[in-house]
Amino acid sequence: MQDKLSLMIPGPTPVPERVLLAMGRHPIGHRSADFQKIVKRTTQQLQWLHQTKGDVLVITGSGTAAMEAGIINVLSKGDTVLCGDNGKFGERWVKLAKAYGLNVQVVQAEWGQPLDPEAFRAALEADTAKAIKAVILTHSETSTGVINDLQTIASHVKAHGTALCIADCVTSLGACNVPMEDWGIDVIGSGSQKGYMMPPGLAFVAMSDRAWEACKHSDLPKFYLDLAKYRKSAHADSNPFTPAINLYFALEAALEMMQAEGLEKIFARHARHRAAAQAGMQAIGLPLYAAEGCGSPAITAVAPEGIDAEAMRKAVKEKFDILLAGGQDHLKGKVFRIGHLGFVCDRDVLTAVAAIEATLQDLGLHKGSAGAGVAACAAALAQG
């Protein structure tokens, strides 16, 4: 049966019909009064989602564009930064910072393990000269299914007094609580194809007052990603360059859906789906990759012992038309990942677990009792 593909990956994520229909409208002029109304409305909605009264800027681009913009707008040549690296995306920010000539110190953890907040505290307290200008880390490490303790790390950054806290919240924003102002985060980057329930194409950068003060002195090269331009335009309900107009239509519709559900219910839904996916996999006899208690609410990484994860993913796709994510870099073939982020409901998670279990039975690789995964998943969903 065609056109039944189910996306159970960490992005792109499923898109609601209401959002797709909004995108199908005829474009309007991006300098028109009608578009200005949409910019004003979505700006307020984005502030609600980020739990801030500060600027949340929209860039036509990916989550990586958001993070690059956040970094290059608050730092200067030769600045020292402290980067957390415990997966593919933490590794990416180390590479990005080095590409701009920053002096990069790294707090590292093995893939599958969370970053140690104490390591950040020790490094920041040892910096009596206040040379560290920013701490950069990924909140939800998509490559490994690990959620890092952003709240505690941000508190250590705040105690330092000089460094800014720059957070990649690409797969955490809209999946779990990220109160920007309460936690004292200075820069948050995210992307539309994750918790926003939209197609790829929009990037979001939230900036604190401290970040804007640093922006005044930043001398790293920038033009399209110059956030001062975006801020000036945003205050006039506009955009400095031609925006993805139809994605703005989608953004407004998606954020209206999120506001109708409410933040607490959104976070609870994602936590319930994490618990259900984890319970299902463990009942089948498949070990989780992320350290115990550190699983991301957006994605569950599974490390099946003695099973080719890529072959299993292929079989699930061919038999059930459900797309799971594979392992990255050295984890290819060793890990598969179940996305439960954005426009995902209980049925989707239960169906994915059932498909994985049925596939393993078909391949003669099921290690538990028949139906144990589905039963455990259903029980976890019922508890939620």
Short mmCIF file of C-alpha atoms in Angstrom, two decimals:
data_model
loop_
_atom_site.label_atom_id
_atom_site.label_comp_id
_atom_site.label_asym_id
_atom_site.label_seq_id
_atom_site.Cartn_x
_atom_site.Cartn_y
_atom_site.Cartn_z
CA MET A 1 0.00 0.00 0.00
CA GLN A 2 1.46 3.31 -1.09
CA ASP A 3 1.60 6.61 0.81
CA LYS A 4 1.43 5.03 4.28
CA LEU A 5 4.96 5.85 5.41
CA SER A 6 5.17 6.46 9.15
CA LEU A 7 8.10 8.60 10.30
CA MET A 8 9.45 7.39 13.63
CA ILE A 9 12.72 9.27 13.37
CA PRO A 10 13.99 12.39 15.19
CA GLY A 11 13.41 14.58 12.17
CA PRO A 12 11.75 15.24 9.89
CA THR A 13 8.81 14.35 12.11
CA PRO A 14 5.15 13.79 11.16
CA VAL A 15 3.27 16.93 10.12
CA PRO A 16 -0.41 17.48 11.04
CA GLU A 17 -2.85 17.90 8.16
CA ARG A 18 -3.82 21.30 9.53
CA VAL A 19 -0.23 22.45 9.18
CA LEU A 20 0.10 20.99 5.67
CA LEU A 21 -3.09 22.75 4.60
CA ALA A 22 -1.79 26.03 5.98
CA MET A 23 1.33 25.65 3.85
CA GLY A 24 -0.83 25.17 0.75
CA ARG A 25 -2.08 28.77 0.79
CA HIS A 26 -0.97 31.17 -1.89
CA PRO A 27 2.13 33.14 -0.80
CA ILE A 28 1.68 36.75 0.22
CA GLY A 29 4.10 39.64 0.06
CA HIS A 30 6.70 39.50 2.80
CA ARG A 31 6.61 43.29 3.15
CA SER A 32 2.83 43.40 3.40
CA ALA A 33 0.70 44.29 6.42
CA ASP A 34 -0.82 40.78 6.33
CA PHE A 35 2.58 39.18 6.69
CA GLN A 36 3.53 41.58 9.48
CA LYS A 37 0.51 40.36 11.45
CA ILE A 38 1.75 36.78 11.10
CA VAL A 39 5.26 37.72 12.22
CA LYS A 40 3.88 39.53 15.26
CA ARG A 41 1.64 36.60 16.17
CA THR A 42 4.31 33.93 15.73
CA THR A 43 6.83 35.97 17.69
CA GLN A 44 4.49 35.95 20.67
CA GLN A 45 3.88 32.23 20.24
CA LEU A 46 7.62 31.52 20.10
CA GLN A 47 8.19 33.50 23.29
CA TRP A 48 5.52 31.37 24.94
CA LEU A 49 7.23 28.16 23.82
CA HIS A 50 10.68 29.34 24.96
CA GLN A 51 9.23 30.73 28.22
CA THR A 52 10.90 34.09 27.69
CA LYS A 53 9.97 37.71 27.10
CA GLY A 54 13.13 38.21 25.06
CA ASP A 55 13.79 38.01 21.35
CA VAL A 56 13.15 34.78 19.46
CA LEU A 57 14.30 35.23 15.88
CA VAL A 58 13.36 33.22 12.79
CA ILE A 59 15.90 32.33 10.10
CA THR A 60 15.22 30.44 6.89
CA GLY A 61 17.60 27.54 7.45
CA SER A 62 18.24 24.44 9.56
CA GLY A 63 18.91 23.90 13.24
CA THR A 64 22.61 24.04 12.47
CA ALA A 65 22.09 27.54 11.04
CA ALA A 66 20.46 28.52 14.34
CA MET A 67 23.40 27.23 16.34
CA GLU A 68 26.00 28.79 14.05
CA ALA A 69 24.15 32.12 14.27
CA GLY A 70 24.00 31.89 18.04
CA ILE A 71 27.71 31.22 18.34
CA ILE A 72 29.08 33.75 15.86
CA ASN A 73 26.90 36.63 17.07
CA VAL A 74 28.09 36.61 20.67
CA LEU A 75 31.77 35.65 20.36
CA SER A 76 34.94 37.20 18.98
CA LYS A 77 38.15 35.96 17.38
CA GLY A 78 40.29 33.95 19.78
CA ASP A 79 37.64 33.69 22.50
CA THR A 80 37.84 30.64 24.74
CA VAL A 81 34.74 28.44 24.81
CA LEU A 82 33.90 25.27 26.71
CA CYS A 83 32.08 22.71 24.55
CA GLY A 84 30.24 19.61 25.74
CA ASP A 85 30.80 16.63 23.45
CA ASN A 86 29.00 13.33 24.04
CA GLY A 87 27.65 12.61 20.58
CA LYS A 88 27.44 13.62 16.95
CA PHE A 89 25.99 17.05 17.60
CA GLY A 90 28.22 17.97 20.50
CA GLU A 91 31.05 17.01 18.18
CA ARG A 92 29.59 19.28 15.50
CA TRP A 93 29.68 22.35 17.76
CA VAL A 94 33.33 21.66 18.58
CA LYS A 95 34.09 21.61 14.84
CA LEU A 96 32.01 24.73 14.21
CA ALA A 97 33.73 26.68 16.98
CA LYS A 98 37.15 25.66 15.70
CA ALA A 99 36.15 26.67 12.15
CA TYR A 100 35.72 30.24 13.43
CA GLY A 101 39.10 30.25 15.15
CA LEU A 102 37.80 30.01 18.70
CA ASN A 103 39.94 28.50 21.43
CA VAL A 104 37.97 25.35 22.24
CA GLN A 105 38.15 23.42 25.49
CA VAL A 106 36.12 20.23 25.58
CA VAL A 107 34.19 18.46 28.31
CA GLN A 108 33.76 14.99 26.88
CA ALA A 109 31.72 11.92 27.74
CA GLU A 110 31.41 8.60 25.94
CA TRP A 111 28.56 8.26 23.48
CA GLY A 112 25.54 7.00 25.40
CA GLN A 113 26.64 8.73 28.62
CA PRO A 114 25.46 12.17 29.77
CA LEU A 115 27.78 15.11 30.19
CA ASP A 116 28.96 15.47 33.80
CA PRO A 117 27.80 18.80 35.24
CA GLU A 118 30.60 18.59 37.82
CA ALA A 119 33.17 18.69 35.02
CA PHE A 120 31.68 21.98 33.85
CA ARG A 121 31.60 23.33 37.39
CA ALA A 122 35.25 22.43 37.95
CA ALA A 123 36.39 23.99 34.67
CA LEU A 124 34.42 27.17 35.28
CA GLU A 125 35.54 27.57 38.88
CA ALA A 126 39.17 27.05 37.82
CA ASP A 127 38.78 29.92 35.33
CA THR A 128 39.63 32.68 37.79
CA ALA A 129 40.78 34.91 34.91
CA LYS A 130 37.29 34.66 33.40
CA ALA A 131 38.75 33.67 30.05
CA ILE A 132 35.85 31.35 29.17
CA LYS A 133 33.34 33.41 27.23
CA ALA A 134 30.74 30.73 26.49
CA VAL A 135 29.67 27.20 27.33
CA ILE A 136 28.17 25.37 24.35
CA LEU A 137 26.26 22.10 24.67
CA THR A 138 23.50 19.96 23.24
CA HIS A 139 20.50 19.43 25.50
CA SER A 140 19.03 16.35 23.78
CA GLU A 141 21.84 14.49 21.99
CA THR A 142 19.92 13.07 19.06
CA SER A 143 22.63 10.66 17.96
CA THR A 144 22.60 8.69 21.21
CA GLY A 145 19.18 9.35 22.76
CA VAL A 146 20.75 11.03 25.82
CA ILE A 147 19.29 14.06 27.59
CA ASN A 148 21.94 16.22 29.27
CA ASP A 149 21.38 18.10 32.53
CA LEU A 150 21.12 21.54 30.98
CA GLN A 151 19.55 23.08 34.07
CA THR A 152 22.46 22.22 36.35
CA ILE A 153 25.11 23.08 33.79
CA ALA A 154 23.41 26.43 33.15
CA SER A 155 23.48 27.16 36.88
CA HIS A 156 27.26 26.62 36.92
CA VAL A 157 27.61 28.93 33.91
CA LYS A 158 25.56 31.57 35.70
CA ALA A 159 27.78 31.28 38.81
CA HIS A 160 30.84 31.92 36.61
CA GLY A 161 29.46 35.40 35.96
CA THR A 162 31.08 36.01 32.58
CA ALA A 163 30.45 33.02 30.31
CA LEU A 164 27.28 32.74 28.25
CA CYS A 165 25.24 29.54 28.11
CA ILE A 166 24.56 28.50 24.50
CA ALA A 167 22.27 25.49 24.11
CA ASP A 168 21.33 23.33 21.16
CA CYS A 169 17.70 22.53 21.97
CA VAL A 170 16.85 21.24 18.51
CA THR A 171 15.25 18.00 19.75
CA SER A 172 14.34 19.12 23.26
CA LEU A 173 12.35 22.30 22.65
CA GLY A 174 8.71 21.31 22.43
CA ALA A 175 9.47 17.89 23.93
CA CYS A 176 10.46 18.79 27.49
CA ASN A 177 10.62 21.78 29.78
CA VAL A 178 13.22 24.39 28.70
CA PRO A 179 12.39 27.55 30.68
CA MET A 180 14.94 29.89 29.13
CA GLU A 181 14.71 32.70 31.67
CA ASP A 182 14.32 30.53 34.78
CA TRP A 183 17.38 28.46 33.89
CA GLY A 184 19.41 31.46 32.77
CA ILE A 185 20.14 30.22 29.24
CA ASP A 186 21.51 32.97 27.00
CA VAL A 187 21.14 31.45 23.53
CA ILE A 188 18.81 28.65 22.40
CA GLY A 189 18.85 27.22 18.89
CA SER A 190 16.14 24.97 17.42
CA GLY A 191 14.66 23.83 14.10
CA SER A 192 11.18 23.46 12.62
CA GLN A 193 11.24 19.76 11.69
CA LYS A 194 11.34 18.51 15.29
CA GLY A 195 8.98 19.39 18.14
CA TYR A 196 7.43 22.17 16.06
CA MET A 197 5.60 19.56 13.92
CA MET A 198 6.63 21.23 10.66
CA PRO A 199 8.71 20.40 7.60
CA PRO A 200 12.39 21.45 7.62
CA GLY A 201 13.26 25.00 6.66
CA LEU A 202 12.98 27.36 9.62
CA ALA A 203 15.56 27.90 12.36
CA PHE A 204 14.93 29.72 15.63
CA VAL A 205 17.39 31.60 17.83
CA ALA A 206 16.34 32.93 21.23
CA MET A 207 18.62 35.54 22.80
CA SER A 208 18.91 36.90 26.34
CA ASP A 209 19.86 40.46 27.27
CA ARG A 210 23.36 39.22 28.17
CA ALA A 211 23.65 37.67 24.73
CA TRP A 212 22.68 40.94 23.06
CA GLU A 213 25.28 42.80 25.13
CA ALA A 214 27.93 40.36 23.93
CA CYS A 215 26.63 40.79 20.38
CA LYS A 216 27.67 44.45 20.45
CA HIS A 217 31.33 43.42 20.75
CA SER A 218 31.35 40.32 18.53
CA ASP A 219 33.75 40.55 15.59
CA LEU A 220 33.30 37.14 13.95
CA PRO A 221 32.31 37.39 10.26
CA LYS A 222 28.58 37.26 9.50
CA PHE A 223 26.12 38.64 7.00
CA TYR A 224 23.06 36.45 6.36
CA LEU A 225 23.30 35.20 9.96
CA ASP A 226 23.79 38.65 11.49
CA LEU A 227 21.21 38.53 14.27
CA ALA A 228 21.27 42.28 14.80
CA LYS A 229 19.56 42.57 11.41
CA TYR A 230 16.94 40.00 12.39
CA ARG A 231 16.30 41.74 15.69
CA LYS A 232 15.79 45.11 14.06
CA SER A 233 13.38 43.61 11.53
CA ALA A 234 11.57 41.51 14.15
CA HIS A 235 10.83 44.62 16.19
CA ALA A 236 9.10 45.95 13.08
CA ASP A 237 7.29 42.61 12.57
CA SER A 238 9.37 41.81 9.52
CA ASN A 239 12.40 39.86 8.31
CA PRO A 240 15.67 41.23 6.88
CA PHE A 241 15.70 38.82 3.94
CA THR A 242 13.07 37.00 1.91
CA PRO A 243 11.60 34.47 4.36
CA ALA A 244 9.99 31.10 3.71
CA ILE A 245 6.50 32.63 3.69
CA ASN A 246 4.53 29.39 3.51
CA LEU A 247 6.53 27.94 6.38
CA TYR A 248 5.41 30.94 8.44
CA PHE A 249 1.83 29.87 7.69
CA ALA A 250 2.74 26.41 8.94
CA LEU A 251 4.48 27.83 12.01
CA GLU A 252 1.42 29.79 13.04
CA ALA A 253 -0.83 26.74 12.67
CA ALA A 254 1.57 24.41 14.51
CA LEU A 255 2.09 26.78 17.41
CA GLU A 256 -1.67 27.29 17.72
CA MET A 257 -2.00 23.50 18.10
CA MET A 258 0.74 23.46 20.72
CA GLN A 259 -0.86 26.29 22.69
CA ALA A 260 -4.21 24.48 22.62
CA GLU A 261 -2.55 21.38 24.08
CA GLY A 262 -0.53 23.35 26.64
CA LEU A 263 3.10 23.03 27.66
CA GLU A 264 2.58 20.67 30.58
CA LYS A 265 0.52 18.25 28.53
CA ILE A 266 3.06 18.36 25.69
CA PHE A 267 5.88 17.52 28.07
CA ALA A 268 3.85 14.77 29.75
CA ARG A 269 3.01 13.21 26.38
CA HIS A 270 6.65 13.04 25.38
CA ALA A 271 7.65 11.59 28.76
CA ARG A 272 4.93 8.95 28.42
CA HIS A 273 6.12 7.98 24.96
CA ARG A 274 9.70 7.70 26.17
CA ALA A 275 8.59 5.39 28.97
CA ALA A 276 6.50 3.29 26.58
CA ALA A 277 9.24 2.92 23.97
CA GLN A 278 11.81 2.03 26.60
CA ALA A 279 9.51 -0.49 28.28
CA GLY A 280 8.69 -2.12 24.97
CA MET A 281 12.30 -2.54 23.92
CA GLN A 282 13.42 -3.87 27.29
CA ALA A 283 10.57 -6.40 27.36
CA ILE A 284 11.69 -7.71 23.97
CA GLY A 285 15.19 -8.08 25.39
CA LEU A 286 16.81 -5.19 23.50
CA PRO A 287 19.19 -3.05 25.59
CA LEU A 288 18.82 0.73 25.58
CA TYR A 289 21.87 2.67 24.42
CA ALA A 290 21.49 5.73 26.65
CA ALA A 291 22.60 5.42 30.25
CA GLU A 292 19.81 4.53 32.67
CA GLY A 293 17.70 7.52 33.65
CA CYS A 294 19.19 9.71 30.89
CA GLY A 295 16.93 8.87 27.97
CA SER A 296 15.73 11.74 25.82
CA PRO A 297 11.96 12.37 25.64
CA ALA A 298 12.41 12.85 21.90
CA ILE A 299 14.13 9.64 20.87
CA THR A 300 14.99 6.19 22.20
CA ALA A 301 18.26 4.65 21.05
CA VAL A 302 18.45 0.85 21.12
CA ALA A 303 21.59 -1.29 20.91
CA PRO A 304 20.48 -4.82 19.91
CA GLU A 305 23.12 -7.40 20.79
CA GLY A 306 23.97 -9.84 18.02
CA ILE A 307 21.59 -8.15 15.57
CA ASP A 308 22.44 -6.04 12.53
CA ALA A 309 20.49 -2.88 13.34
CA GLU A 310 20.53 -1.74 9.70
CA ALA A 311 19.12 -5.05 8.47
CA MET A 312 16.38 -4.85 11.08
CA ARG A 313 15.54 -1.25 10.15
CA LYS A 314 15.33 -2.26 6.50
CA ALA A 315 12.98 -5.13 7.32
CA VAL A 316 10.69 -2.87 9.39
CA LYS A 317 10.58 -0.38 6.53
CA GLU A 318 9.87 -3.00 3.85
CA LYS A 319 7.25 -4.92 5.83
CA PHE A 320 5.47 -2.15 7.74
CA ASP A 321 6.50 1.09 5.98
CA ILE A 322 7.73 2.49 9.28
CA LEU A 323 10.97 4.43 9.13
CA LEU A 324 13.31 4.16 12.12
CA ALA A 325 16.60 6.05 12.41
CA GLY A 326 19.95 4.30 12.22
CA GLY A 327 23.15 4.74 14.16
CA GLN A 328 25.62 7.45 13.15
CA ASP A 329 29.35 7.12 12.52
CA HIS A 330 30.77 4.20 14.55
CA LEU A 331 27.26 3.26 15.72
CA LYS A 332 26.03 2.41 12.22
CA GLY A 333 24.69 -1.12 12.26
CA LYS A 334 24.93 -1.27 16.04
CA VAL A 335 22.11 1.08 17.05
CA PHE A 336 18.66 1.97 15.81
CA ARG A 337 16.62 4.90 17.10
CA ILE A 338 12.89 5.31 17.61
CA GLY A 339 11.74 8.90 17.25
CA HIS A 340 8.75 9.93 19.36
CA LEU A 341 8.88 13.66 18.86
CA GLY A 342 6.34 16.24 17.79
CA PHE A 343 3.09 15.09 16.17
CA VAL A 344 3.24 11.58 17.62
CA CYS A 345 0.46 9.84 19.55
CA ASP A 346 0.14 6.68 21.64
CA ARG A 347 -0.93 4.70 18.58
CA ASP A 348 2.28 5.58 16.74
CA VAL A 349 4.53 4.40 19.55
CA LEU A 350 2.54 1.22 20.12
CA THR A 351 2.56 0.46 16.39
CA ALA A 352 6.32 0.99 16.12
CA VAL A 353 7.02 -1.32 19.05
CA ALA A 354 4.68 -3.94 17.58
CA ALA A 355 6.38 -3.69 14.18
CA ILE A 356 9.83 -4.09 15.71
CA GLU A 357 8.68 -7.08 17.75
CA ALA A 358 6.98 -8.73 14.76
CA THR A 359 10.06 -8.18 12.62
CA LEU A 360 12.34 -9.79 15.18
CA GLN A 361 9.97 -12.75 15.44
CA ASP A 362 9.95 -13.07 11.64
CA LEU A 363 13.76 -13.01 11.61
CA GLY A 364 13.98 -15.51 14.44
CA LEU A 365 15.70 -12.96 16.68
CA HIS A 366 13.04 -12.30 19.30
CA LYS A 367 14.55 -12.91 22.75
CA GLY A 368 11.50 -12.46 24.97
CA SER A 369 8.01 -13.90 25.23
CA ALA A 370 5.79 -13.33 22.21
CA GLY A 371 3.89 -10.09 22.59
CA ALA A 372 5.90 -8.99 25.62
CA GLY A 373 7.03 -5.76 23.99
CA VAL A 374 3.54 -4.69 22.98
CA ALA A 375 2.17 -5.56 26.42
CA ALA A 376 4.89 -3.59 28.22
CA CYS A 377 4.43 -0.60 25.91
CA ALA A 378 0.66 -0.62 26.37
CA ALA A 379 1.02 -0.87 30.15
CA ALA A 380 3.40 2.13 30.20
CA LEU A 381 1.00 4.17 28.06
CA ALA A 382 -1.88 3.29 30.40
CA GLN A 383 0.11 4.47 33.42
CA GLY A 384 0.77 7.82 31.76
#
